[in-house]
Short mmCIF file of C-alpha atoms in Angstrom, two decimals:
data_model
loop_
_atom_site.label_atom_id
_atom_site.label_comp_id
_atom_site.label_asym_id
_atom_site.label_seq_id
_atom_site.Cartn_x
_atom_site.Cartn_y
_atom_site.Cartn_z
CA MET A 178 147.69 -22.04 29.12
CA GLU A 179 147.19 -24.21 32.08
CA GLU A 180 146.57 -27.83 31.73
CA ASN A 181 142.70 -27.78 32.94
CA LYS A 182 142.07 -24.77 30.14
CA LYS A 183 140.84 -27.06 27.34
CA VAL A 184 138.88 -25.69 24.49
CA LYS A 185 136.78 -28.54 22.66
CA GLN A 186 135.89 -28.34 19.03
CA GLY A 187 132.07 -29.76 18.59
CA SER A 188 130.09 -29.48 15.35
CA GLN A 189 130.86 -26.38 12.86
CA ASN A 190 128.37 -23.72 15.39
CA MET A 191 129.44 -25.93 18.87
CA ARG A 192 133.07 -25.03 20.28
CA GLU A 193 133.62 -25.00 24.48
CA PHE A 194 136.15 -23.38 26.66
CA THR A 195 136.71 -24.43 30.16
CA VAL A 196 138.06 -21.84 32.73
CA ASN A 197 137.86 -24.00 35.25
CA GLU A 198 135.77 -26.52 37.03
CA TYR A 199 132.90 -24.32 37.87
CA LEU A 200 132.77 -22.32 34.91
CA THR A 201 132.83 -22.79 31.35
CA LEU A 202 131.62 -21.03 28.16
CA LYS A 203 129.86 -22.80 25.07
CA LEU A 204 129.33 -21.20 21.61
CA GLU A 205 126.33 -22.11 20.88
CA LYS A 206 124.44 -21.53 17.36
CA ASP A 207 126.53 -18.46 16.86
CA GLU A 208 126.02 -17.67 20.64
CA THR A 209 128.17 -17.49 24.02
CA ILE A 210 126.49 -19.00 26.32
CA ILE A 211 128.09 -19.23 30.07
CA TYR A 212 127.64 -21.84 32.30
CA VAL A 213 128.10 -22.25 36.06
CA ALA A 214 128.26 -25.75 36.99
CA GLY A 215 126.69 -26.87 33.70
CA GLU A 216 124.09 -24.89 34.47
CA LYS A 217 122.92 -22.44 31.50
CA PHE A 218 123.95 -18.49 33.26
CA GLU A 219 121.21 -16.49 32.32
CA GLN A 220 122.56 -12.98 31.95
CA CYS A 221 124.04 -10.03 29.50
CA LYS A 222 127.26 -10.73 29.13
CA PHE A 223 128.84 -8.21 26.46
CA LEU A 224 132.03 -7.69 27.38
CA LEU A 225 133.53 -5.64 24.51
CA LEU A 226 134.19 -2.25 23.77
CA GLU A 227 135.45 -0.16 20.20
CA ILE A 228 138.72 1.53 21.68
CA ARG A 229 140.21 3.69 19.07
CA VAL A 230 144.20 3.41 19.22
CA THR A 231 143.97 6.87 20.03
CA GLU A 232 142.06 6.93 23.39
CA THR A 233 143.89 4.08 24.44
CA GLU A 234 146.58 7.01 26.80
CA PHE A 235 143.79 6.91 29.54
CA LEU A 236 143.30 3.47 29.96
CA ASP A 237 145.29 3.05 32.79
CA LYS A 238 143.45 5.70 34.57
CA LEU A 239 140.13 4.20 34.73
CA GLU A 240 138.48 2.77 37.87
CA SER A 241 136.91 -0.20 36.07
CA ILE A 242 135.43 -1.41 33.30
CA ASP A 243 132.23 0.01 34.20
CA GLU A 244 133.76 3.38 33.57
CA ALA A 245 135.70 2.54 30.29
CA ALA A 246 131.99 1.76 29.52
CA GLU A 247 130.52 5.01 30.08
CA ARG A 248 133.70 7.00 28.53
CA LEU A 249 133.82 4.98 25.19
CA ASP A 250 132.18 3.93 22.44
CA ALA A 251 129.64 1.10 22.84
CA SER A 252 129.23 0.97 19.48
CA LEU A 253 129.73 -3.06 19.17
CA GLU A 254 127.03 -3.96 21.23
CA PRO A 255 123.87 -4.79 20.30
CA ARG A 256 121.06 -2.80 20.70
CA GLY A 257 117.83 -1.95 18.94
CA GLY A 258 117.37 -4.44 16.44
CA ARG A 259 121.03 -4.13 14.49
CA LYS A 260 122.71 -7.20 14.73
CA ASN A 261 126.34 -8.16 15.50
CA ILE A 262 129.19 -6.96 13.97
CA ILE A 263 131.78 -8.91 15.54
CA PRO A 264 132.09 -12.34 13.67
CA PRO A 265 130.37 -14.88 16.94
CA ASP A 266 134.18 -17.07 16.66
CA VAL A 267 135.76 -13.75 17.34
CA GLU A 268 132.98 -12.44 20.03
CA PHE A 269 133.59 -16.26 21.87
CA TRP A 270 137.00 -16.22 21.80
CA GLY A 271 136.70 -12.55 23.34
CA HIS A 272 134.56 -13.60 26.07
CA CYS A 273 136.73 -16.43 26.92
CA SER A 274 139.81 -14.70 27.01
CA ASP A 275 138.28 -12.06 29.23
CA LEU A 276 137.00 -14.36 31.93
CA GLN A 277 140.57 -16.17 31.61
CA VAL A 278 141.59 -12.92 32.82
CA TRP A 279 138.67 -12.68 35.66
CA TYR A 280 139.69 -15.55 36.82
CA GLU A 281 143.17 -15.71 37.23
CA GLN A 282 142.80 -11.83 38.92
CA ASP A 283 140.45 -13.50 41.27
CA TYR A 284 137.59 -13.39 40.08
CA ASN A 285 138.75 -8.85 39.97
CA THR A 286 135.01 -7.57 39.61
CA ARG A 287 136.85 -4.19 38.21
CA LEU A 288 138.09 -6.15 35.00
CA LEU A 289 134.15 -7.11 34.15
CA HIS A 290 130.84 -4.83 33.72
CA ARG A 291 129.00 -4.54 36.75
CA ASN A 292 125.64 -6.42 35.28
CA LEU A 293 128.01 -9.72 34.87
CA ALA A 294 130.77 -9.42 36.98
CA PHE A 295 128.82 -9.64 40.53
CA PRO A 296 125.82 -12.11 38.91
CA LEU A 297 128.61 -14.41 38.17
CA LEU A 298 130.59 -14.30 40.97
CA LYS A 299 127.43 -14.53 43.50
CA ALA A 300 126.76 -17.79 41.00
CA LEU A 301 129.82 -18.87 41.17
CA ALA A 302 130.48 -18.70 44.83
CA ASP A 303 126.74 -20.45 45.52
CA ALA A 304 127.67 -23.11 43.14
CA GLY A 305 130.64 -23.72 45.77
CA ASP A 306 133.87 -21.66 43.67
CA PRO A 307 136.01 -22.02 46.74
CA LYS A 308 138.01 -18.68 45.09
CA ALA A 309 134.25 -17.20 44.68
CA LYS A 310 133.08 -17.65 48.29
CA ARG A 311 136.09 -16.37 49.54
CA ASN A 312 136.17 -13.50 47.23
CA PHE A 313 132.14 -12.23 46.82
CA LYS A 314 132.14 -10.12 49.92
CA GLU A 315 135.57 -8.44 49.67
CA GLU A 316 134.64 -7.25 46.06
CA ILE A 317 130.87 -5.91 46.93
CA GLY A 318 132.99 -3.16 49.94
CA LYS A 319 135.85 -2.55 47.35
CA ARG A 320 133.48 -1.80 44.40
CA PHE A 321 131.56 -0.03 46.82
CA SER A 322 133.90 1.76 49.02
CA SER A 323 135.10 3.04 44.82
CA ASN A 324 133.00 6.30 45.39
CA PHE A 325 131.87 5.30 41.31
CA GLY A 326 128.26 6.30 41.25
CA SER A 327 126.82 3.69 38.58
CA VAL A 328 128.74 1.05 40.94
CA ILE A 329 127.85 2.24 43.81
CA GLU A 330 124.08 2.36 42.44
CA TYR A 331 124.04 -1.06 41.14
CA LEU A 332 125.04 -2.23 44.55
CA LEU A 333 122.35 -0.81 46.05
CA GLU A 334 119.42 -1.51 43.16
CA GLU A 335 120.18 -5.20 43.28
CA ASN A 336 120.60 -5.79 47.01
CA TYR A 337 124.03 -6.87 47.11
CA LEU A 338 124.79 -4.68 50.51
CA PHE A 339 122.06 -7.30 52.12
CA TYR A 340 125.11 -9.88 51.55
CA LEU A 341 127.07 -8.13 54.51
CA GLU A 342 126.70 -8.77 58.00
CA GLN A 343 126.45 -5.83 60.70
CA GLU A 344 130.00 -5.66 61.24
CA GLU A 345 131.11 -5.80 57.84
CA LEU A 346 129.00 -2.74 56.92
CA GLU A 347 130.33 -0.85 60.09
CA VAL A 348 133.92 -1.56 58.53
CA LEU A 349 132.91 -0.28 55.05
CA SER A 350 131.28 2.92 56.51
CA SER A 351 134.40 3.83 57.76
CA LEU A 352 135.91 3.85 54.18
CA LEU A 353 133.17 5.53 52.44
CA SER A 354 132.90 9.24 51.23
CA ASN A 355 130.53 11.90 52.44
CA GLU A 356 129.10 11.80 48.97
CA THR A 357 128.64 8.22 48.86
CA LYS A 358 127.31 7.43 52.61
CA ALA A 359 124.19 10.79 50.55
CA ARG A 360 123.56 8.93 47.78
CA VAL A 361 122.77 5.72 50.66
CA VAL A 362 120.39 7.88 52.49
CA ASN A 363 118.36 8.98 48.79
CA PHE A 364 118.40 5.02 47.90
CA ILE A 365 117.02 4.23 51.20
CA GLN A 366 114.07 7.19 50.57
CA ARG A 367 113.18 5.64 46.92
CA ARG A 368 113.20 1.96 47.62
CA LEU A 369 111.08 3.02 51.07
CA GLU A 370 109.04 5.12 48.83
CA LYS A 371 108.27 1.42 46.31
CA ILE A 372 107.45 -1.00 49.21
CA GLN A 373 103.55 -0.62 49.87
CA GLY A 374 102.83 -0.95 52.92
CA ASP A 375 104.91 -3.82 54.13
CA ALA A 376 106.07 -1.97 57.56
CA ASN A 377 108.57 -5.07 58.09
CA GLN A 378 110.44 -4.50 54.80
CA ARG A 379 110.80 -0.82 55.15
CA ASN A 380 112.33 -1.07 58.45
CA GLN A 381 115.11 -3.93 57.54
CA ILE A 382 116.09 -1.53 55.16
CA TYR A 383 116.52 0.98 57.17
CA ASP A 384 118.40 -0.66 59.79
CA HIS A 385 120.41 -2.45 57.35
CA LEU A 386 121.39 0.38 55.46
CA SER A 387 121.57 3.27 57.63
CA ILE A 388 124.47 1.72 58.94
CA LEU A 389 126.38 2.74 56.51
CA CYS A 390 124.99 6.57 56.75
CA ASN A 391 126.09 9.93 58.62
CA GLU A 392 123.74 10.71 61.09
CA GLU A 393 122.65 14.00 60.05
CA ASP A 394 121.70 12.45 56.98
CA LEU A 395 119.45 10.47 57.67
CA LYS A 396 117.42 12.94 59.76
CA GLN A 397 115.78 13.44 55.95
CA ILE A 398 114.30 10.33 57.00
CA GLU A 399 111.49 11.15 59.33
CA TYR A 400 109.47 8.08 60.78
CA VAL A 401 107.84 7.04 64.19
CA GLU A 402 107.95 4.14 66.56
CA TYR A 403 104.30 2.17 67.42
CA GLU A 404 104.97 -1.18 69.38
CA GLY A 405 108.75 -1.55 68.41
CA THR A 406 108.12 -1.02 64.37
CA LYS A 407 109.17 2.19 62.91
CA TYR A 408 106.63 3.60 60.50
CA PHE A 409 107.92 5.87 57.94
CA VAL A 410 107.04 9.40 56.44
CA ILE A 411 106.65 8.73 52.65
CA ASN A 412 105.71 11.75 50.47
CA LYS A 413 104.39 13.65 53.49
CA ARG A 414 102.05 10.75 54.48
CA LEU A 415 102.58 8.62 57.19
CA ALA A 416 100.14 5.17 57.54
CA ILE A 417 100.08 3.10 60.98
CA PRO A 418 97.15 0.29 60.42
CA ASN A 419 95.89 -1.24 63.90
CA VAL A 420 96.87 1.77 66.43
CA LYS A 421 95.14 1.11 69.68
CA LYS A 422 96.35 5.00 70.83
CA ILE A 423 97.40 7.67 69.00
CA GLY A 424 99.21 8.93 72.53
CA ASP A 425 101.68 5.96 72.19
CA ILE A 426 102.88 6.85 68.89
CA LYS A 427 105.99 7.94 69.48
CA GLY A 428 107.66 10.71 67.36
CA LEU A 429 104.24 11.99 65.85
CA SER A 430 103.46 15.43 67.10
CA SER A 431 107.21 16.47 65.66
CA LEU A 432 106.44 15.47 62.54
CA VAL A 433 105.89 19.37 61.86
CA ASN A 434 105.35 19.22 57.60
CA LEU A 435 103.43 16.02 57.82
CA GLU A 436 100.18 16.34 55.48
CA GLY A 437 98.44 12.64 55.14
CA LEU A 438 97.86 10.66 58.56
CA TYR A 439 96.53 7.45 58.00
CA LEU A 440 95.07 4.93 61.19
CA THR A 441 92.54 2.87 59.84
CA GLY A 442 91.79 0.16 61.87
CA LYS A 443 90.47 -3.28 60.85
CA SER A 444 86.48 -4.34 61.74
CA TYR A 445 87.06 -8.36 62.70
CA PHE A 446 91.01 -6.59 65.21
CA LYS A 447 88.52 -5.00 67.74
CA GLU A 448 91.09 -4.68 70.32
CA HIS A 449 93.59 -2.89 68.04
CA GLN A 450 91.08 0.34 67.55
CA ILE A 451 91.11 4.03 68.24
CA ASN A 452 88.25 5.26 71.17
CA LYS A 453 89.71 8.91 71.55
CA ILE A 454 91.41 11.82 68.89
CA GLU A 455 93.96 13.10 70.39
CA GLY A 456 97.66 14.07 70.20
CA LEU A 457 97.44 16.18 66.42
CA GLU A 458 97.35 19.72 67.60
CA HIS A 459 100.96 19.61 66.27
CA LEU A 460 100.27 18.66 62.93
CA LYS A 461 99.07 22.08 61.77
CA ASN A 462 99.55 21.45 58.03
CA LEU A 463 97.92 17.96 57.52
CA LYS A 464 95.58 17.81 54.83
CA VAL A 465 94.25 14.32 54.92
CA LEU A 466 93.25 12.27 58.24
CA ASP A 467 91.60 8.91 58.15
CA LEU A 468 90.34 7.68 61.31
CA SER A 469 88.02 4.96 60.02
CA VAL A 470 87.15 1.18 61.38
CA ASN A 471 87.97 2.39 65.02
CA LYS A 472 86.14 2.89 67.99
CA ILE A 473 86.13 6.95 68.27
CA SER A 474 82.74 7.75 69.48
CA GLU A 475 83.50 11.82 69.85
CA ILE A 476 84.51 14.26 67.66
CA ASN A 477 87.37 16.58 68.99
CA GLY A 478 90.96 17.04 68.77
CA LEU A 479 90.85 18.67 65.84
CA ASP A 480 90.50 22.37 66.39
CA ASN A 481 94.27 22.78 64.94
CA LEU A 482 93.91 20.98 62.01
CA GLY A 483 93.12 24.47 60.16
CA LYS A 484 94.26 23.11 56.84
CA LEU A 485 92.55 19.80 56.53
CA GLU A 486 90.64 19.07 53.65
CA ILE A 487 89.55 15.14 53.82
CA LEU A 488 88.54 13.53 57.02
CA LYS A 489 87.54 10.19 57.08
CA LEU A 490 85.90 8.81 60.09
CA GLU A 491 83.34 6.10 59.00
CA SER A 492 82.82 2.87 60.76
CA ASN A 493 83.50 3.78 63.92
CA ASN A 494 80.57 4.80 66.84
CA ILE A 495 79.49 8.56 66.72
CA SER A 496 76.66 9.42 67.09
CA GLU A 497 76.84 13.36 67.35
CA ILE A 498 78.58 15.86 64.35
CA LYS A 499 80.52 18.23 65.94
CA GLY A 500 84.24 19.54 66.59
CA LEU A 501 84.26 20.41 63.00
CA GLU A 502 84.38 24.14 63.52
CA ASN A 503 87.62 25.54 62.32
CA LEU A 504 88.08 22.65 60.01
CA LYS A 505 86.98 25.64 57.09
CA LYS A 506 89.24 24.34 54.08
CA LEU A 507 87.86 20.52 54.56
CA LYS A 508 86.60 19.03 51.29
CA LYS A 509 85.31 15.99 52.09
CA LEU A 510 83.89 14.47 54.65
CA HIS A 511 83.27 10.74 55.22
CA LEU A 512 81.23 9.59 58.27
CA SER A 513 79.28 6.91 56.83
CA ASN A 514 78.40 3.56 58.94
CA ASN A 515 78.22 5.32 62.05
CA LEU A 516 75.25 6.16 64.74
CA ILE A 517 74.35 9.96 63.79
CA ILE A 518 70.89 10.40 63.81
CA GLU A 519 70.78 14.56 63.56
CA LEU A 520 72.47 16.48 60.24
CA LYS A 521 74.44 19.36 62.45
CA GLY A 522 77.74 21.21 63.18
CA LEU A 523 78.19 21.68 59.44
CA GLU A 524 77.46 25.17 59.00
CA ASN A 525 81.00 26.16 58.78
CA LEU A 526 82.29 23.87 56.53
CA LYS A 527 81.52 26.50 53.58
CA HIS A 528 84.26 24.63 51.03
CA LEU A 529 82.87 20.99 51.38
CA GLU A 530 82.28 19.12 48.09
CA LYS A 531 81.44 16.05 49.34
CA LEU A 532 79.62 14.31 51.96
CA TYR A 533 78.93 11.09 52.97
CA LEU A 534 76.90 9.56 55.60
CA ASP A 535 75.31 6.31 54.68
CA SER A 536 74.07 3.82 57.20
CA ASN A 537 73.58 6.25 59.70
CA LYS A 538 70.21 6.68 61.46
CA ILE A 539 69.68 9.69 59.76
CA THR A 540 65.68 10.91 59.60
CA GLU A 541 65.34 14.74 58.22
CA ILE A 542 67.74 16.26 55.91
CA LYS A 543 68.15 19.77 57.44
CA GLY A 544 71.75 21.97 58.30
CA LEU A 545 72.53 22.04 54.99
CA GLU A 546 71.75 25.42 53.82
CA GLU A 547 75.57 26.37 54.51
CA LEU A 548 76.87 24.00 51.69
CA SER A 549 77.05 25.76 48.94
CA ASN A 550 80.03 24.31 47.13
CA LEU A 551 78.38 20.75 47.70
CA ASN A 552 78.61 18.33 44.96
CA MET A 553 78.32 15.16 46.01
CA LEU A 554 75.58 14.62 48.47
CA SER A 555 75.19 11.00 49.93
CA LEU A 556 72.52 9.83 52.50
CA SER A 557 71.82 5.79 51.78
CA TYR A 558 70.77 3.68 54.02
CA ASN A 559 69.21 6.08 56.41
CA ASN A 560 65.83 6.41 57.89
CA ILE A 561 64.73 9.01 56.01
CA SER A 562 60.76 9.90 54.94
CA GLU A 563 61.38 13.29 52.73
CA ILE A 564 62.95 15.45 50.63
CA LYS A 565 63.80 18.50 52.02
CA GLY A 566 66.35 21.13 52.93
CA LEU A 567 68.40 21.10 49.47
CA GLU A 568 67.33 24.23 48.34
CA ASN A 569 70.78 26.15 48.54
CA LEU A 570 72.79 22.87 47.10
CA CYS A 571 72.98 24.85 43.75
CA GLU A 572 75.83 22.76 42.78
CA LEU A 573 75.37 19.15 43.30
CA GLU A 574 76.05 17.18 40.82
CA GLN A 575 75.55 13.65 42.14
CA LEU A 576 72.59 12.61 45.15
CA TYR A 577 72.57 9.51 46.96
CA LEU A 578 69.31 8.71 48.93
CA ASP A 579 68.47 4.99 48.06
CA ASN A 580 67.73 2.30 51.01
CA ASN A 581 65.47 5.07 52.90
CA GLN A 582 61.79 5.53 53.68
CA ILE A 583 61.06 8.00 51.27
CA GLU A 584 57.31 8.14 49.16
CA GLU A 585 57.44 11.16 47.28
CA ILE A 586 59.52 12.67 44.13
CA LYS A 587 60.34 16.70 45.53
CA GLY A 588 62.38 19.31 46.81
CA LEU A 589 64.66 19.52 43.48
CA ASP A 590 63.72 22.49 42.10
CA SER A 591 67.10 23.61 42.79
CA LEU A 592 69.64 20.89 41.62
CA LYS A 593 69.83 22.14 37.97
CA ASP A 594 73.26 20.71 37.58
CA LEU A 595 72.90 17.47 39.15
CA LYS A 596 73.63 14.85 36.82
CA LEU A 597 73.18 11.44 38.80
CA PHE A 598 70.00 10.77 41.32
CA TYR A 599 69.91 7.43 43.13
CA LEU A 600 66.39 6.87 44.51
CA TYR A 601 65.94 3.00 44.43
CA LYS A 602 64.71 0.84 47.65
CA ASN A 603 62.58 3.11 48.80
CA LYS A 604 58.97 3.68 48.47
CA ILE A 605 57.96 6.16 45.57
CA LYS A 606 55.25 5.52 43.61
CA LYS A 607 54.73 8.22 40.50
CA ILE A 608 57.44 9.57 38.71
CA GLU A 609 57.50 13.16 38.82
CA CYS A 610 58.70 16.70 40.19
CA LEU A 611 62.02 16.20 38.01
CA GLU A 612 61.24 18.36 35.27
CA ASN A 613 63.96 21.49 36.14
CA LEU A 614 67.12 18.61 36.38
CA GLU A 615 68.08 19.49 32.65
CA ASN A 616 71.37 17.44 33.08
CA LEU A 617 70.70 14.59 34.79
CA GLU A 618 72.13 11.50 32.91
CA ASP A 619 71.69 8.62 35.34
CA LEU A 620 68.75 7.76 37.28
CA ASN A 621 68.39 4.96 39.04
CA LEU A 622 64.64 4.42 40.62
CA GLY A 623 64.82 0.58 41.09
CA TYR A 624 62.88 -1.62 43.81
CA ASN A 625 59.66 0.94 44.08
CA MET A 626 56.48 0.76 43.73
CA ILE A 627 56.05 3.13 40.34
CA SER A 628 53.65 2.01 37.54
CA LYS A 629 54.00 4.36 35.01
CA ILE A 630 57.17 5.22 33.34
CA GLU A 631 56.64 9.52 32.92
CA GLY A 632 57.88 12.76 33.41
CA LEU A 633 60.54 12.05 31.99
CA SER A 634 60.12 14.09 29.10
CA LYS A 635 62.54 17.35 29.42
CA LEU A 636 65.43 15.25 31.31
CA LYS A 637 67.11 15.81 27.61
CA LYS A 638 70.81 14.59 28.48
CA LEU A 639 69.48 11.10 30.08
CA LYS A 640 71.56 8.46 29.30
CA GLY A 641 70.45 5.95 31.60
CA ILE A 642 67.12 4.62 33.49
CA GLU A 643 66.88 1.86 36.04
CA LEU A 644 63.58 0.86 37.31
CA GLU A 645 64.38 -3.03 37.32
CA TYR A 646 61.71 -4.18 40.29
CA ASN A 647 58.80 -1.81 39.50
CA ASN A 648 55.36 -2.36 38.53
CA ILE A 649 55.73 -1.23 35.40
CA LEU A 650 53.66 -3.13 32.48
CA GLU A 651 54.35 -0.76 29.81
CA ILE A 652 57.47 0.74 28.32
CA GLU A 653 56.08 4.42 27.33
CA GLY A 654 57.35 8.06 28.41
CA LEU A 655 60.46 8.19 26.67
CA GLU A 656 59.69 9.94 23.78
CA GLY A 657 62.32 12.48 22.75
CA LEU A 658 64.91 11.51 24.72
CA TYR A 659 67.88 10.74 22.55
CA ASN A 660 70.67 10.72 24.41
CA LEU A 661 69.10 7.75 26.29
CA GLU A 662 71.55 4.52 26.22
CA TYR A 663 70.66 2.07 28.66
CA LEU A 664 66.72 1.28 29.84
CA GLY A 665 66.94 -1.64 32.93
CA LEU A 666 63.46 -3.35 33.47
CA THR A 667 62.87 -6.29 36.19
CA ASP A 668 62.88 -8.70 33.30
CA GLU A 669 64.71 -7.01 30.28
CA GLU A 670 67.43 -4.95 29.73
CA TYR A 671 67.43 -2.43 26.59
CA ASP A 672 70.47 -0.89 25.30
CA GLU A 673 71.33 2.21 22.93
CA ALA A 674 69.61 0.26 19.59
CA GLU A 675 66.86 -1.44 21.13
CA LEU A 676 65.30 1.62 22.49
CA GLY A 677 64.99 3.78 19.36
CA ARG A 678 62.26 2.26 18.71
CA PHE A 679 60.72 3.74 22.25
CA ILE A 680 62.48 7.18 21.76
CA LEU A 681 60.84 7.57 18.31
CA ASN A 682 57.41 7.41 19.12
#
């Protein structure tokens, strides 16, 4: 042992072994601790494998300790709550021996498990160890070009390739097998999928690691470019925020297998908003199109999107519903917060299930006769004065008519499947015409002019009633509503236990 490699004997539970001025091991309370430049190094450091005599013949053929760990019985490693069967003193000297040899072999990462070798080498380099600083990048290149799968995956997952400069990556690429290059492409795809909404980070990963890949393999990773930034297709979906003009998205028309396109704007970023639907004619497999929060005034350019199931156009400047004739598979249509006055242009949407038209200028419910599959209709915050035009909506389960000008409850006889009915903030004076709603569970009539609780006796499945801010002075009319769990009034809220005395009367 060199002169500067000294063992210090402390108390019975304390020993210290110095590898060099940057690397020390201590046995503290029967646990081996590694120190780098005097700082505790937190890392898994189990190094010892149980190697039977009959198995030592193939050790010379192994690429590294990583391969040995996968091929041999690592039964000495503590796991599942099992205590280490190696005496602490023996384990300490095993670690000391391994790290001593590792240092003498110029920090050859083949001699330690990857989970320890690379983090420890990086820590030593950061601490100023000249040998570690000299060999760190070289070891990354050597091990990555070894074609040993688990090491390659580790270096990718732990971002060690980002320590290499472009020129170094280009040299490394020339040493890689096609199998390893394909593995890098697969990793890029997985990493891009994990990143949520950060285009810059996705660009950095792609631009850095794509240097290692074959161009043909990279074609698996689809992307478009907008204003100098790449936006990647993730799980057949593409999202680009704050687009000014769809036609400026380079490569969009080539994404013929795209299923989801999200081009939403921001209300405070009006100079970056779309005012025209265009350039979508080749996206024939599109199922979801989101153009919310833009400046679109006319619905057009959708004729070829026959497979579209969800269309989101809320918060635009649309005044007329049209251009939807070919969207016969559409299931959800979002048109809230626009300038729509009249309900029309929906007759071909026979598969429509959910229709959102809140915050428009609609005065009359009509034009819904063909929407027999509709199960949710939202017309809140409009100027509707009368409930009508719902006769054919026999599948309807949710109806939102709050914040309108409705004075009378009527026109609901066909809605036998209705479960939720919101009519708050209207001008209702009397609870009536609800007897056919035998499946109703949630009724909200708050902020009206109701003075008496009545007309509820046949609503046996009713669970909650909201009647706050009305003119009700007496709790009555709840007899027989055995499923009622909640009653909301202006000054009181009654839960299921408190309601019992009213229900049973």
